[in-house]
mmCIF file of C-alpha atoms in Angstrom:
data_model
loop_
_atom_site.group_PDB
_atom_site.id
_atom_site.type_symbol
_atom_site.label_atom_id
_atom_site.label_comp_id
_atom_site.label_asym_id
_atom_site.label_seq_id
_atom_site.Cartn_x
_atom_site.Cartn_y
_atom_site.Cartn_z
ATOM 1 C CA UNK A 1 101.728 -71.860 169.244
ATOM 2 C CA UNK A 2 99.236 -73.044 166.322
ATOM 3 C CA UNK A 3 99.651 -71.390 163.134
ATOM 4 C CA UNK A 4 96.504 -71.533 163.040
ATOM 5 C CA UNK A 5 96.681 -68.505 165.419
ATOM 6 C CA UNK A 6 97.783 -66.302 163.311
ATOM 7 C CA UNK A 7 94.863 -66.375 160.750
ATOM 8 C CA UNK A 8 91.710 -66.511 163.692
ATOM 9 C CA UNK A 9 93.841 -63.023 164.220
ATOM 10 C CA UNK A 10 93.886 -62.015 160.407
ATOM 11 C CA UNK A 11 90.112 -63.381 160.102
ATOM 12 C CA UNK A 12 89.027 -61.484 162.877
ATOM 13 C CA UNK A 13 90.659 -58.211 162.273
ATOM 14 C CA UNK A 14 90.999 -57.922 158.650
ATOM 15 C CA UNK A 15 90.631 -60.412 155.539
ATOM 16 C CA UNK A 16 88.024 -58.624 153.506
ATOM 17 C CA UNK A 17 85.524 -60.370 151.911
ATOM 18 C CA UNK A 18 86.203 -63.529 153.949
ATOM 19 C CA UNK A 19 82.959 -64.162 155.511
ATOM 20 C CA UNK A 20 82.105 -67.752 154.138
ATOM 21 C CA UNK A 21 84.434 -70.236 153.451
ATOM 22 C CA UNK A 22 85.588 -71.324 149.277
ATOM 23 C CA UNK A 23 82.911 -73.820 148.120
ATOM 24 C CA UNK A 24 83.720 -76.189 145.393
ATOM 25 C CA UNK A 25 84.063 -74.797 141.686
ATOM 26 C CA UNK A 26 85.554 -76.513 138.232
ATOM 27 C CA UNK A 27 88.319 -75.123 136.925
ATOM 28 C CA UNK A 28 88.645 -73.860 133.819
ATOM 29 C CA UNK A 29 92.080 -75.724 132.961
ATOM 30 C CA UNK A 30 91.205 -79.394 132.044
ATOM 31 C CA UNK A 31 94.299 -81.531 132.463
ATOM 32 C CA UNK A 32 94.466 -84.047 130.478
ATOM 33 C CA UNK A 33 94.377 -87.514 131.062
ATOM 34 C CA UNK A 34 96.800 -90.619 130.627
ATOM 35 C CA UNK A 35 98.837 -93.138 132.618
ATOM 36 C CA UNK A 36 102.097 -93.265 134.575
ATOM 37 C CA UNK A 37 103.229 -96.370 132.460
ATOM 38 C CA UNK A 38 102.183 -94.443 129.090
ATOM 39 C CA UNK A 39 103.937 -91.387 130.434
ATOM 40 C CA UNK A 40 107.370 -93.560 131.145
ATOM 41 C CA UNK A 41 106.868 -93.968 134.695
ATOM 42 C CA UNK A 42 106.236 -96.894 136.977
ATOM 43 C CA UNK A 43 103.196 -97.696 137.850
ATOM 44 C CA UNK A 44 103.580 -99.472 140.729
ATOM 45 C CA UNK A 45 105.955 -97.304 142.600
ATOM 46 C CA UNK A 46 103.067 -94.288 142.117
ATOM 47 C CA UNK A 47 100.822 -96.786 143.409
ATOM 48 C CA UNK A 48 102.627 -97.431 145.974
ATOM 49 C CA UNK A 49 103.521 -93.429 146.429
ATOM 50 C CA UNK A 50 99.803 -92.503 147.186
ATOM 51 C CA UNK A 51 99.076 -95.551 149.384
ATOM 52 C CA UNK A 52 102.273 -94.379 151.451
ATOM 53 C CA UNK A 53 100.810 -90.382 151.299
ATOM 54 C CA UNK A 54 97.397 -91.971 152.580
ATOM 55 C CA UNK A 55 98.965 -93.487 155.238
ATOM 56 C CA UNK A 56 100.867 -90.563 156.580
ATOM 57 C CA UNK A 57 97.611 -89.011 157.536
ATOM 58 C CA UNK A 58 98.387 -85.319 156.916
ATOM 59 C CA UNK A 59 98.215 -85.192 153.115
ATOM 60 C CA UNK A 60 95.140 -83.883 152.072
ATOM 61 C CA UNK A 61 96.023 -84.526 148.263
ATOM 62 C CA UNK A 62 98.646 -85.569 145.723
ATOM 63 C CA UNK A 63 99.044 -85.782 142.089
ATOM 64 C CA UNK A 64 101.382 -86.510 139.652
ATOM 65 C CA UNK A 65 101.984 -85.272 136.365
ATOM 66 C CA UNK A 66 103.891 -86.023 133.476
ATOM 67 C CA UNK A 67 104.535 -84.406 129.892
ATOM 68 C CA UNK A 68 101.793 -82.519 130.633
ATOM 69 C CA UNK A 69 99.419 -85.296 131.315
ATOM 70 C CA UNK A 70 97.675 -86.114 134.844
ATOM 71 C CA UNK A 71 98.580 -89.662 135.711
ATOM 72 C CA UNK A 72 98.166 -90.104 139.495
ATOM 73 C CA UNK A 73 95.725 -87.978 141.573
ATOM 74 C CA UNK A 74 94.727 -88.764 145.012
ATOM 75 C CA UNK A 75 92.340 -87.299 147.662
ATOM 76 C CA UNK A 76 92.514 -87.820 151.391
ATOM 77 C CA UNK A 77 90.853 -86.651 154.750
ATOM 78 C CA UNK A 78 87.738 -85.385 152.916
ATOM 79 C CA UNK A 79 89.351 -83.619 150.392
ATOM 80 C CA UNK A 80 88.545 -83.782 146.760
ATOM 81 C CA UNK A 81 89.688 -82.268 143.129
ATOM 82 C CA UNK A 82 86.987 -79.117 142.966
ATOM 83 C CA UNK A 83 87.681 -78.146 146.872
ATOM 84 C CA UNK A 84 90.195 -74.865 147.360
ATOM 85 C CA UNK A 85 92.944 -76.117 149.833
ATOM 86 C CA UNK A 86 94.379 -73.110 152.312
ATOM 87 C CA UNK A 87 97.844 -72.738 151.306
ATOM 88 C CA UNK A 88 100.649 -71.482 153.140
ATOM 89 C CA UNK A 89 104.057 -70.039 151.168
ATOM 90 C CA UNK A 90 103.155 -72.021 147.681
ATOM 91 C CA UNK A 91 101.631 -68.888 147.437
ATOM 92 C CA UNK A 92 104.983 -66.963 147.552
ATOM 93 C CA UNK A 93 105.792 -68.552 144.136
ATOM 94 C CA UNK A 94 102.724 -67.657 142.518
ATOM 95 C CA UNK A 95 103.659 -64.065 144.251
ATOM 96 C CA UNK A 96 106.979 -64.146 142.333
ATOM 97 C CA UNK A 97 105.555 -64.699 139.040
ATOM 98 C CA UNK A 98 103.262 -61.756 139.453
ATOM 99 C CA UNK A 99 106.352 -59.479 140.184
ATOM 100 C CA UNK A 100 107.866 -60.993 136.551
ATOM 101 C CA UNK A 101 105.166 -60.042 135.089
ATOM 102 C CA UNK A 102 105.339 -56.006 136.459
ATOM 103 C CA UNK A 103 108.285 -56.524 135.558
ATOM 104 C CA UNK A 104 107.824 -57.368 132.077
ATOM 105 C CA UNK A 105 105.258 -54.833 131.826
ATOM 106 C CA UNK A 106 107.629 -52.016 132.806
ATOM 107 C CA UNK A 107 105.068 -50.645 135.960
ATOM 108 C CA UNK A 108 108.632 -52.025 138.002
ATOM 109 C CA UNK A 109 111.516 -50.507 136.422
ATOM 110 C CA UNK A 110 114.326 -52.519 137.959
ATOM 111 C CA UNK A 111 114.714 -54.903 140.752
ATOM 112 C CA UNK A 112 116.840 -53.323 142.072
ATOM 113 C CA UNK A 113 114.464 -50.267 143.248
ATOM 114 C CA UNK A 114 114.900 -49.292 146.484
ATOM 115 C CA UNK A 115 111.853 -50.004 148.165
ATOM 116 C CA UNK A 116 111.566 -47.135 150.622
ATOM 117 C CA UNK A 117 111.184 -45.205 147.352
ATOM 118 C CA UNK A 118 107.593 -46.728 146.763
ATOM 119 C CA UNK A 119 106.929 -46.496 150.642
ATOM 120 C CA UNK A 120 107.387 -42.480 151.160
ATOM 121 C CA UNK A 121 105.214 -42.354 153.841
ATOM 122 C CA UNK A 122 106.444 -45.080 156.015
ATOM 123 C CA UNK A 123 109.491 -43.107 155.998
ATOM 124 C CA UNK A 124 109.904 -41.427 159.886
ATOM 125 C CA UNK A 125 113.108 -39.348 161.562
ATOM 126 C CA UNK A 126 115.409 -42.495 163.313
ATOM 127 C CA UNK A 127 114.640 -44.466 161.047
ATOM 128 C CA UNK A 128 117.583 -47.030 160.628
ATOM 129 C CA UNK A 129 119.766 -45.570 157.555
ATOM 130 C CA UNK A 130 119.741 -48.842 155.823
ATOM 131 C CA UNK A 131 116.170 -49.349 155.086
ATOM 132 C CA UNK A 132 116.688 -46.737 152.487
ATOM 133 C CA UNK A 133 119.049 -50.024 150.960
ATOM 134 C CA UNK A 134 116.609 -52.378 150.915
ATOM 135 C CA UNK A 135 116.060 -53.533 147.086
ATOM 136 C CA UNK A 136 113.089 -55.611 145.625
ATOM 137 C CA UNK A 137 115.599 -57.842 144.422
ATOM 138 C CA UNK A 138 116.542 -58.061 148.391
ATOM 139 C CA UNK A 139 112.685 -59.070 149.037
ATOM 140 C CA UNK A 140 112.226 -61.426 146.633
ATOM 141 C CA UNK A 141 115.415 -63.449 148.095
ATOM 142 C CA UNK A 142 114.347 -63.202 151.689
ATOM 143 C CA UNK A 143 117.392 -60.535 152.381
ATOM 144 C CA UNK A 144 115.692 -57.212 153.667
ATOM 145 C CA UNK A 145 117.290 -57.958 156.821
ATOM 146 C CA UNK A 146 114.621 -58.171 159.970
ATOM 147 C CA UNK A 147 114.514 -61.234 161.904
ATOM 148 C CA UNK A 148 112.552 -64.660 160.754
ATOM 149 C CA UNK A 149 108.666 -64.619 161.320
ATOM 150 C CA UNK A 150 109.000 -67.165 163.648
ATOM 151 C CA UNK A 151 109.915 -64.350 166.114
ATOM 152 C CA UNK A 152 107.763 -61.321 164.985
ATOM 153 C CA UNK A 153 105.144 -62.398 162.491
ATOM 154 C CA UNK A 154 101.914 -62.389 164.954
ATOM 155 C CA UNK A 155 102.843 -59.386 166.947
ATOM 156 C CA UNK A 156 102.814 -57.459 163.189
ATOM 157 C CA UNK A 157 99.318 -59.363 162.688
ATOM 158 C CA UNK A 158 97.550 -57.632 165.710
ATOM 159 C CA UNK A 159 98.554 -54.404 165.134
ATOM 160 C CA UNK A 160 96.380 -51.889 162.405
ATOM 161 C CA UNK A 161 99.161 -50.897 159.800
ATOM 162 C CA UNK A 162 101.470 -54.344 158.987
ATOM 163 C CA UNK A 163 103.484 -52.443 156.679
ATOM 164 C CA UNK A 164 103.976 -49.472 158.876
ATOM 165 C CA UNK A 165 105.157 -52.721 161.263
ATOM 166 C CA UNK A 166 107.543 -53.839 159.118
ATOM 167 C CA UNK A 167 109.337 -50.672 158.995
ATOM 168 C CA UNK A 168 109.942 -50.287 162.312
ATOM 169 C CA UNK A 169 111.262 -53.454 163.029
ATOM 170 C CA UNK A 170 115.288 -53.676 163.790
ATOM 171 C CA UNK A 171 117.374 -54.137 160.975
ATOM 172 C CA UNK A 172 119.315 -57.662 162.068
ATOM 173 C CA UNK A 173 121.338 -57.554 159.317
ATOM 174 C CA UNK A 174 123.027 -55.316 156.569
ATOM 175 C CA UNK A 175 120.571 -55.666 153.481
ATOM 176 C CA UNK A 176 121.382 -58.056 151.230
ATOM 177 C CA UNK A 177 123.971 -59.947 153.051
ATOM 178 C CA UNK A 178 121.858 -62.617 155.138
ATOM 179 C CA UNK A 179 118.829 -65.018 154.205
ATOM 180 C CA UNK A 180 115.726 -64.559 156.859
ATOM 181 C CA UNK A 181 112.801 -65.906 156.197
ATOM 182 C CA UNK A 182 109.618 -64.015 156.842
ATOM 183 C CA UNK A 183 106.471 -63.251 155.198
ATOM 184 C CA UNK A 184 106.329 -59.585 155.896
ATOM 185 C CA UNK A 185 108.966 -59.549 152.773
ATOM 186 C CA UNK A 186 105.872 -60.741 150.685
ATOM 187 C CA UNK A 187 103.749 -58.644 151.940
ATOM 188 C CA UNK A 188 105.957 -55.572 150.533
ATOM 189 C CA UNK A 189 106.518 -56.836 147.121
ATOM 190 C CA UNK A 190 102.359 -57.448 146.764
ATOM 191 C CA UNK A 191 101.644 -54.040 148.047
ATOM 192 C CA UNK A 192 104.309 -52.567 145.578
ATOM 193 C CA UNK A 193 102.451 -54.489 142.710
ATOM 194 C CA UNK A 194 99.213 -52.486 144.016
ATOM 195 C CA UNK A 195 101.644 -49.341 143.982
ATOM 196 C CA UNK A 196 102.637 -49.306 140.612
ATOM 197 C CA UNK A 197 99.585 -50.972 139.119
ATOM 198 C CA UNK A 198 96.312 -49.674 140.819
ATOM 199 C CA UNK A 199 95.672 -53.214 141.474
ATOM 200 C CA UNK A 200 95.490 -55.650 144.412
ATOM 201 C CA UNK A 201 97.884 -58.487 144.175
ATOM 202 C CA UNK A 202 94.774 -60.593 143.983
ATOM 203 C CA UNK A 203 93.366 -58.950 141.301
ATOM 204 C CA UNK A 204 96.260 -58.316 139.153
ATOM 205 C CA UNK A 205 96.860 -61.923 138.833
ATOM 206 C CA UNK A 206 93.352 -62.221 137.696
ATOM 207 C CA UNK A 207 94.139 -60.063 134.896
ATOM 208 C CA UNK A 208 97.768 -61.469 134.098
ATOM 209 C CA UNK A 209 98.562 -64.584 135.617
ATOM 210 C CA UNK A 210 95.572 -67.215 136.983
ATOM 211 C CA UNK A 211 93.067 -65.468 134.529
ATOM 212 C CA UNK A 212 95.294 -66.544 131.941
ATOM 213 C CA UNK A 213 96.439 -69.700 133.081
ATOM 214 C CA UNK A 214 92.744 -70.460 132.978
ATOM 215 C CA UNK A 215 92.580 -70.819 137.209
ATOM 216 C CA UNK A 216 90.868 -69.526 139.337
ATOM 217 C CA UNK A 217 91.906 -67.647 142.932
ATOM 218 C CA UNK A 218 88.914 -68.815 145.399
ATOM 219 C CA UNK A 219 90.536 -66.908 148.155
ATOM 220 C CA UNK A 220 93.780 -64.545 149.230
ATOM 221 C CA UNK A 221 93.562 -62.806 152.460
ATOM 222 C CA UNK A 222 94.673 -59.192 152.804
ATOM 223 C CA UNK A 223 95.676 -56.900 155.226
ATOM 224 C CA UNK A 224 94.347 -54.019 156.976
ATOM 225 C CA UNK A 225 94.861 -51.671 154.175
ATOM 226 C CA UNK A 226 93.191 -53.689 151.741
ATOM 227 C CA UNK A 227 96.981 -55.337 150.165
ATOM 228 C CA UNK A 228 96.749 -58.696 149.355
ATOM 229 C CA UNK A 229 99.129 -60.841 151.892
ATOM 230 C CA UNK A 230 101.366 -61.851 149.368
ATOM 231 C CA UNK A 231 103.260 -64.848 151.230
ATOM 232 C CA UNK A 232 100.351 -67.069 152.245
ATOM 233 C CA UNK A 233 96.941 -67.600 152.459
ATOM 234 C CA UNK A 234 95.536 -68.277 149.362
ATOM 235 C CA UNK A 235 93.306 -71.094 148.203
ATOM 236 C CA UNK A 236 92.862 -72.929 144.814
ATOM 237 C CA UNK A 237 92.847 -76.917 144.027
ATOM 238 C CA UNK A 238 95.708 -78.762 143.483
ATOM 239 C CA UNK A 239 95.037 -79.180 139.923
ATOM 240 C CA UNK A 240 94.898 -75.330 139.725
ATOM 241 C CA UNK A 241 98.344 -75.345 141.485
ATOM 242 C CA UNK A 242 100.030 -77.287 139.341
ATOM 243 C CA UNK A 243 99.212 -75.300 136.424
ATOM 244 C CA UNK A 244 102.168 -72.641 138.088
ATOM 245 C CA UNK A 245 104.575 -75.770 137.401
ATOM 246 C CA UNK A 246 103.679 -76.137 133.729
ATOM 247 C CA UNK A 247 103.429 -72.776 133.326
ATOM 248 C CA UNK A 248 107.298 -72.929 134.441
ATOM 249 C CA UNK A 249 108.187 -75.927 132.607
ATOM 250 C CA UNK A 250 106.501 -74.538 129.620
ATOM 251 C CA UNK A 251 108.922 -71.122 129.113
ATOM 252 C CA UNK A 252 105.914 -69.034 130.494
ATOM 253 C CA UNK A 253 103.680 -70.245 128.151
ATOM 254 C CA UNK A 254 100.028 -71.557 128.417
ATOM 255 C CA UNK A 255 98.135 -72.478 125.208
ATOM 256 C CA UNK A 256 100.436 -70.095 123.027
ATOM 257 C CA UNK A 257 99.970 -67.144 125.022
ATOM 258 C CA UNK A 258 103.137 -65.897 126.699
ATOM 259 C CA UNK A 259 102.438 -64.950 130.500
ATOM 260 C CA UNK A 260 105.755 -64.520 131.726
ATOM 261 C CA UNK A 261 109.172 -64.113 130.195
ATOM 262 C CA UNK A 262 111.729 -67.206 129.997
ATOM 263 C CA UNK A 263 114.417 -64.483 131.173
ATOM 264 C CA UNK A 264 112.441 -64.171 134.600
ATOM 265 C CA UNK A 265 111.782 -67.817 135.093
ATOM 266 C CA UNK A 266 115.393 -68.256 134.601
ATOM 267 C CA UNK A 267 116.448 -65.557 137.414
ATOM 268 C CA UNK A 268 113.815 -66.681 139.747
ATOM 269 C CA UNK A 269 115.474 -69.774 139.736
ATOM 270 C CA UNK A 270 118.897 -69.084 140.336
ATOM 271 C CA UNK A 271 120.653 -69.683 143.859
ATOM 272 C CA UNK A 272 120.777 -66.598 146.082
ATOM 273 C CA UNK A 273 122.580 -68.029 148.471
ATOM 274 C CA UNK A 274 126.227 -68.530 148.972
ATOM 275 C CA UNK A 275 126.030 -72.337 150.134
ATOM 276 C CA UNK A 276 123.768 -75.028 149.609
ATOM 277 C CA UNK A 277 121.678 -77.020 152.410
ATOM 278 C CA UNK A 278 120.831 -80.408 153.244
ATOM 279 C CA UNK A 279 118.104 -82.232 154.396
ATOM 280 C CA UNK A 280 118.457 -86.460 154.278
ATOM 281 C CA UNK A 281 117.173 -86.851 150.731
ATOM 282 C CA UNK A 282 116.935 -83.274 149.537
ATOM 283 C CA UNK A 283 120.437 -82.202 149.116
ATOM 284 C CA UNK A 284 121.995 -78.650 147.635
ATOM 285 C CA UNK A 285 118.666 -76.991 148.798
ATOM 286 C CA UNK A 286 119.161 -73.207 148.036
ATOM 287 C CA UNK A 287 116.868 -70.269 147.612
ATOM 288 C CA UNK A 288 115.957 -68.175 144.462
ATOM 289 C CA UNK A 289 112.883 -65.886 143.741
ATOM 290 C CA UNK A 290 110.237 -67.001 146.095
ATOM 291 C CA UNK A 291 111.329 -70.694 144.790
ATOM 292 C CA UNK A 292 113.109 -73.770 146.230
ATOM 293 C CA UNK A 293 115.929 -75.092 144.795
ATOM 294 C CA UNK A 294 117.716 -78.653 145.746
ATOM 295 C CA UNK A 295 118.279 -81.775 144.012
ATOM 296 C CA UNK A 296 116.689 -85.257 144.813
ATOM 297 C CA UNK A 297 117.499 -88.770 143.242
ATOM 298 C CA UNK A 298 119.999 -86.710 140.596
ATOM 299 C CA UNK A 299 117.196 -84.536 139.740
ATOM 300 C CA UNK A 300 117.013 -80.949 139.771
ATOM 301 C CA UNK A 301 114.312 -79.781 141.753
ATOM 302 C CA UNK A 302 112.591 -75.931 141.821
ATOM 303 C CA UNK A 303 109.780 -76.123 144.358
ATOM 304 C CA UNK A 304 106.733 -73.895 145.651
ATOM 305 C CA UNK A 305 106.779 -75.033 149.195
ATOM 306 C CA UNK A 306 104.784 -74.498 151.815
ATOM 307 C CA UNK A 307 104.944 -75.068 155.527
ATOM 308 C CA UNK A 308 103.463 -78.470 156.701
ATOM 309 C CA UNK A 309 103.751 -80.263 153.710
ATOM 310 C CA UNK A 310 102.612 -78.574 150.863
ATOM 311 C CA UNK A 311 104.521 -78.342 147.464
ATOM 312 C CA UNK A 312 104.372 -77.854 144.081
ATOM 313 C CA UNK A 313 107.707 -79.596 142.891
ATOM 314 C CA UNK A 314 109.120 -78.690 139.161
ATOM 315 C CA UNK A 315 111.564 -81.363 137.482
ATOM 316 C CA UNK A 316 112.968 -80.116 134.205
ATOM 317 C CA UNK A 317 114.702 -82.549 133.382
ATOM 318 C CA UNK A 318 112.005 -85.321 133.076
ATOM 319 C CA UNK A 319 109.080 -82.869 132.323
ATOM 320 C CA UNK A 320 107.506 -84.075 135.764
ATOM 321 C CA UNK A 321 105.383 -81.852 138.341
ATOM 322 C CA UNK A 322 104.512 -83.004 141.944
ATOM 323 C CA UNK A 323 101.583 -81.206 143.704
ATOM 324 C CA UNK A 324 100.752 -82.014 147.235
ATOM 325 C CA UNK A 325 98.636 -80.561 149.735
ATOM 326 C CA UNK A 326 98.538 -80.987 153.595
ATOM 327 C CA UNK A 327 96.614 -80.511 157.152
ATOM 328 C CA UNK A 328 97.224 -76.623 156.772
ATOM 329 C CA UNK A 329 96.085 -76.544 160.908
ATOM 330 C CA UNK A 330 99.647 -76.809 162.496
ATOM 331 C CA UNK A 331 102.175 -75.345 164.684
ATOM 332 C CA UNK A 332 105.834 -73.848 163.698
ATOM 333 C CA UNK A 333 107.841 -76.973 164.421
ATOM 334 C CA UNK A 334 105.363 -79.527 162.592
ATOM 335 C CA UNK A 335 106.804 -82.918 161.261
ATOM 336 C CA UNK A 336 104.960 -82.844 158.252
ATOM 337 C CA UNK A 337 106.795 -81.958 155.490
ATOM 338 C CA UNK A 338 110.009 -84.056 155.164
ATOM 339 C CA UNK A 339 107.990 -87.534 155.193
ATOM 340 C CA UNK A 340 106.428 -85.702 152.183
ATOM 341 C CA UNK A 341 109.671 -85.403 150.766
ATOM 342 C CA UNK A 342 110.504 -88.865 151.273
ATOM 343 C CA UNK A 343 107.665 -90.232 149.107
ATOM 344 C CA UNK A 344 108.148 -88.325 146.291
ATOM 345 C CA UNK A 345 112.229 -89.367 146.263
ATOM 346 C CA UNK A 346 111.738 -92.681 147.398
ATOM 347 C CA UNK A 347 108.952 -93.801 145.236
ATOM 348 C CA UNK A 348 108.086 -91.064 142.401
ATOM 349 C CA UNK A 349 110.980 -90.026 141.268
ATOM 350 C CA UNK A 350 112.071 -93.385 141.805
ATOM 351 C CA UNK A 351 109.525 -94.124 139.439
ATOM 352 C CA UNK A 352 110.837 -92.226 136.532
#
């Protein structure tokens, strides 16, 4: 079934104030300029990584920064730099930051909430014991325990009340003790930020994170109650996107102003999971916050990561950000993203 199925249901039903699509806009955050060979890189192995991203097909964009400069940046498919791309779970990492920064502001006292406690009203006689275990901390590692959204995500999407959903799904597993991937996790945390801080998701990072970072949200979608999705679904440029890497990179800092705490950037990315993946070049792949973890060419990677091929990869290490978009329009089982992966081992960080 199309992903793209899931969104003619959220368009139809419920996205508020979705009724045109994004329409080009400058950002306010003006990278600055160099090139790869200035910046220590090879110029002609990033040459030779956007002619191979071209020919793919489904990359819509990619760029390449180093030290804070812009050295590579290419458009394809009728994409350029001031057009909002859709994005898929990318947006799950600018969701994490937003929860640091409750955090920091104290309207979340601990991660370790329970998060039935901010949900009284969801609460219902049967309901299964240990959803009054599920943590915040649980959410942001993908642990709440209900199945992967591969097997419940659209029947949630058609009904009126997605949280109310999400509570009366079966418990899989104990909370805590399993990794499952699924959206709906998102979906709590962002409504939880609108809990504690009178705010939609979307318009808390306006005041605290993109407003600061001097980017711009064109669009996030939200659900039926008015809560900002969370997981997916929200459109900027890539230059705008990889403004979340530097802000990373750069201790939570953008132009001396301190948007989020080392301390959280340092939990988010920190393995929550037992044992490491692999995946042909991308090896020791692991989960943190809302982040990717793995390592590629010796490198330590934290990644934003998105289904069908879009990414925002972070490399300490060599001060190096990767942003890519792709053909958002796909179905579960897409074989997008791992060619993806390829160019940026094979010829970027190659490059370095």
């Amino acid at each position: 079934m199309k992903r793209s199925v899931i969104f003619l249901v959220l368009i139809t039903l419920h996205l508020q104030g979705c009724n045109k699509e994004p329409g080009p806009g400058d950002s306010p955050y003006d990278w600055p300029l160099s090139s790869p060979s200035a910046q220590g890189l090879d110029r002609i192995k990033i040459d030779a990584a956007c002619k191979k991203a071209g020919e793919l097909g489904s990359v819509d964009a990619l760029l390449v920064l180093r030290n804070g400069y812009l050295v590579a940046e290419e458009y394809y498919n009728g994409y350029g730099r001031d057009v909002p791309h859709q994005l898929w779970s990318v947006t799950k990492s600018f969701l994490s930051a937003l929860v640091g920064i409750a955090l920091d502001k104290g309207l979340i006292d601990d991660i370790d909430d329970k998060v039935i406690d901010y949900f009284p009203e969801y609460s219902y006689a049967g309901m299964d014991p240990r959803f009054n275990d599920i943590t915040i901390r649980n959410l942001l590692a993908m642990r709440m325990g209900i199945d992967r959204e591969h097997n419940n995500l659209i029947s949630v999407l058609t009904k009126d009340n997605w949280i109310r959903e999400t509570f009366n799904l079966p418990l899989l597993y104990d909370p805590g003790t399993k990794f499952s991937y699924n959206s709906l996790q998102s979906l709590l945390l962002s409504a939880i930020i609108t809990k504690t801080s009178g705010m939609t998701a979307s318009q808390f990072a306006q005041n605290y994170l993109t407003g600061p970072m001097g980017i711009e949200i064109s669009r996030w979608g939200s659900d039926p109650q008015g809560n900002t999705i969370g997981g997916y679904d929200l459109y900027m440029t890539p230059r705008e996107m990889a403004v979340l890497g530097y802000l990373y990179l750069n201790g939570g800092v953008i132009d001396v102003r301190q948007i989020i705490s080392q301390e959280w950037i340092d939990l988010s990315w920190q393995k929550t999971c037992l044992t490491d993946g692999s995946w042909g070049v991308l090896t020791e792949y692991n989960y943190g916050f809302h982040w990717w973890i793995g390592k590629m060419q010796g490198c330590d990677l934290f990644i934003a990561w998105g289904m069908g091929g879009q990414f925002i990869f972070c490399v300490p290490e060599h001060d190096l950000i990767v942003v890519v978009t792709s053909n958002p329009d796909i179905s579960w089982e897409n074989d997008q993203e791992y060619p993806v992966i390829e160019v940026v081992s094979d010829y970027i960080l190659s490059a370095l």
